[in-house]
């Protein structure tokens, strides 16, 4: 079946994500916990008279919601083409896609998965090829990440809070937790997830046994956190976030800015804090005491941008 061009356009959205526990170790099979964010990406797909499919960014938010460097633009363009290719058998010709990303890019909040999901859903909405969405997203994510665990894709597609294991088949259990207030601080410059995952893989080759211990530790922390989340035990969740950050430091993915932002958060009363996502820059997250936004103020006083999300 081919595209019904009488349909004026297709629309799709994808959610951003916050990894609360288990990044990097999840690539090697340890469980992790992820939450979808209310901000993400939106895409609109329309027919075009151009000779090739085109991608346009509609940037709405600071610090940056569109790729800036040539390398970033090339990567995004390749991911876009990879997604479109999956829909080739259902598209009559080139397509024009406009994407709005409501998250800062490259800081660990899942903008790339949100981008891929929004575009794949917009193309599916337009062509009726819902069964192509998963493959379309995987095609985009492989360009961004190389070897993604699937955790970003899960959050971008489903939203909500999940306990996730990168097994064959992938396993995801939805977690019920009392409302939590989590602060997010953009403390470092954007970093490439692909490079950070490759750095960990290289370090792991030199220290396979020690890295395996660290991954087991991070997995145990995620298991303990899933119980603490269900019980709403905020003191324990915070403590586990601190431990997880220490293990991520041992994997070599933190930076002095991310460490400092964690210290600032703890001193301002956070129950716990850790980097989130691939590290090397980007964001940290902190569990905030109920209704107390001193942590956000402390971050902003240092010149970092900060936001608060209810999970
Ligand atoms: C990136 O958001 C999370 C990592 O664990 C990579 C992955 O799971 O694909 C660093």
mmCIF file of N, CA and C and ligand atoms in Angstrom, residues 17 19 23-24 26-27 145 148-149 151-152 193 197 277-278, ligand 1:
data_model
loop_
_atom_site.group_PDB
_atom_site.id
_atom_site.type_symbol
_atom_site.label_atom_id
_atom_site.label_comp_id
_atom_site.label_asym_id
_atom_site.label_seq_id
_atom_site.Cartn_x
_atom_site.Cartn_y
_atom_site.Cartn_z
ATOM 1 N N UNK A 17 13.512 11.528 28.435
ATOM 2 C CA UNK A 17 13.645 10.532 29.504
ATOM 3 C C UNK A 17 14.629 11.001 30.582
ATOM 4 N N UNK A 19 17.015 8.912 33.275
ATOM 5 C CA UNK A 19 17.436 7.625 33.858
ATOM 6 C C UNK A 19 17.719 7.869 35.344
ATOM 7 N N UNK A 23 22.271 3.685 34.216
ATOM 8 C CA UNK A 23 22.832 3.931 32.887
ATOM 9 C C UNK A 23 24.208 3.263 32.747
ATOM 10 N N UNK A 24 24.605 3.012 31.556
ATOM 11 C CA UNK A 24 25.847 2.311 31.166
ATOM 12 C C UNK A 24 25.822 0.833 31.565
ATOM 13 N N UNK A 26 23.354 -0.833 32.131
ATOM 14 C CA UNK A 26 22.217 -1.413 31.413
ATOM 15 C C UNK A 26 22.640 -1.963 30.046
ATOM 16 N N UNK A 27 23.665 -1.358 29.458
ATOM 17 C CA UNK A 27 24.158 -1.828 28.154
ATOM 18 C C UNK A 27 24.661 -3.272 28.282
ATOM 19 N N UNK A 145 23.390 6.207 18.498
ATOM 20 C CA UNK A 145 24.003 5.518 19.635
ATOM 21 C C UNK A 145 24.931 4.382 19.270
ATOM 22 N N UNK A 148 22.468 0.903 21.178
ATOM 23 C CA UNK A 148 21.623 1.338 22.291
ATOM 24 C C UNK A 148 21.040 0.161 23.064
ATOM 25 N N UNK A 149 20.875 0.344 24.368
ATOM 26 C CA UNK A 149 20.298 -0.743 25.173
ATOM 27 C C UNK A 149 18.795 -0.855 24.949
ATOM 28 N N UNK A 151 16.742 1.482 26.387
ATOM 29 C CA UNK A 151 16.076 2.157 27.513
ATOM 30 C C UNK A 151 15.514 3.526 27.087
ATOM 31 N N UNK A 152 16.249 4.247 26.251
ATOM 32 C CA UNK A 152 15.770 5.567 25.804
ATOM 33 C C UNK A 152 14.527 5.398 24.930
ATOM 34 N N UNK A 193 26.623 10.518 23.393
ATOM 35 C CA UNK A 193 26.322 9.233 24.040
ATOM 36 C C UNK A 193 27.160 8.127 23.416
ATOM 37 N N UNK A 197 29.640 5.757 25.543
ATOM 38 C CA UNK A 197 29.444 4.300 25.594
ATOM 39 C C UNK A 197 30.714 3.594 25.075
ATOM 40 N N UNK A 277 22.006 9.800 32.340
ATOM 41 C CA UNK A 277 22.318 9.651 30.916
ATOM 42 C C UNK A 277 23.754 9.183 30.761
ATOM 43 N N UNK A 278 24.347 9.543 29.640
ATOM 44 C CA UNK A 278 25.667 8.985 29.326
ATOM 45 C C UNK A 278 26.803 9.675 30.054
HETATM 46 C C1 LIG B 1 21.999 6.730 27.414
HETATM 47 O O1 LIG B 1 20.838 7.487 27.609
HETATM 48 C C2 LIG B 1 22.000 5.547 28.341
HETATM 49 C C3 LIG B 1 23.206 4.637 28.204
HETATM 50 O O2 LIG B 1 23.062 3.617 29.178
HETATM 51 C C4 LIG B 1 23.289 4.034 26.810
HETATM 52 C C5 LIG B 1 22.153 3.028 26.532
HETATM 53 O O3 LIG B 1 21.613 2.463 27.460
HETATM 54 O O4 LIG B 1 21.868 2.840 25.347
HETATM 55 C C6 LIG B 1 24.518 5.364 28.491
#
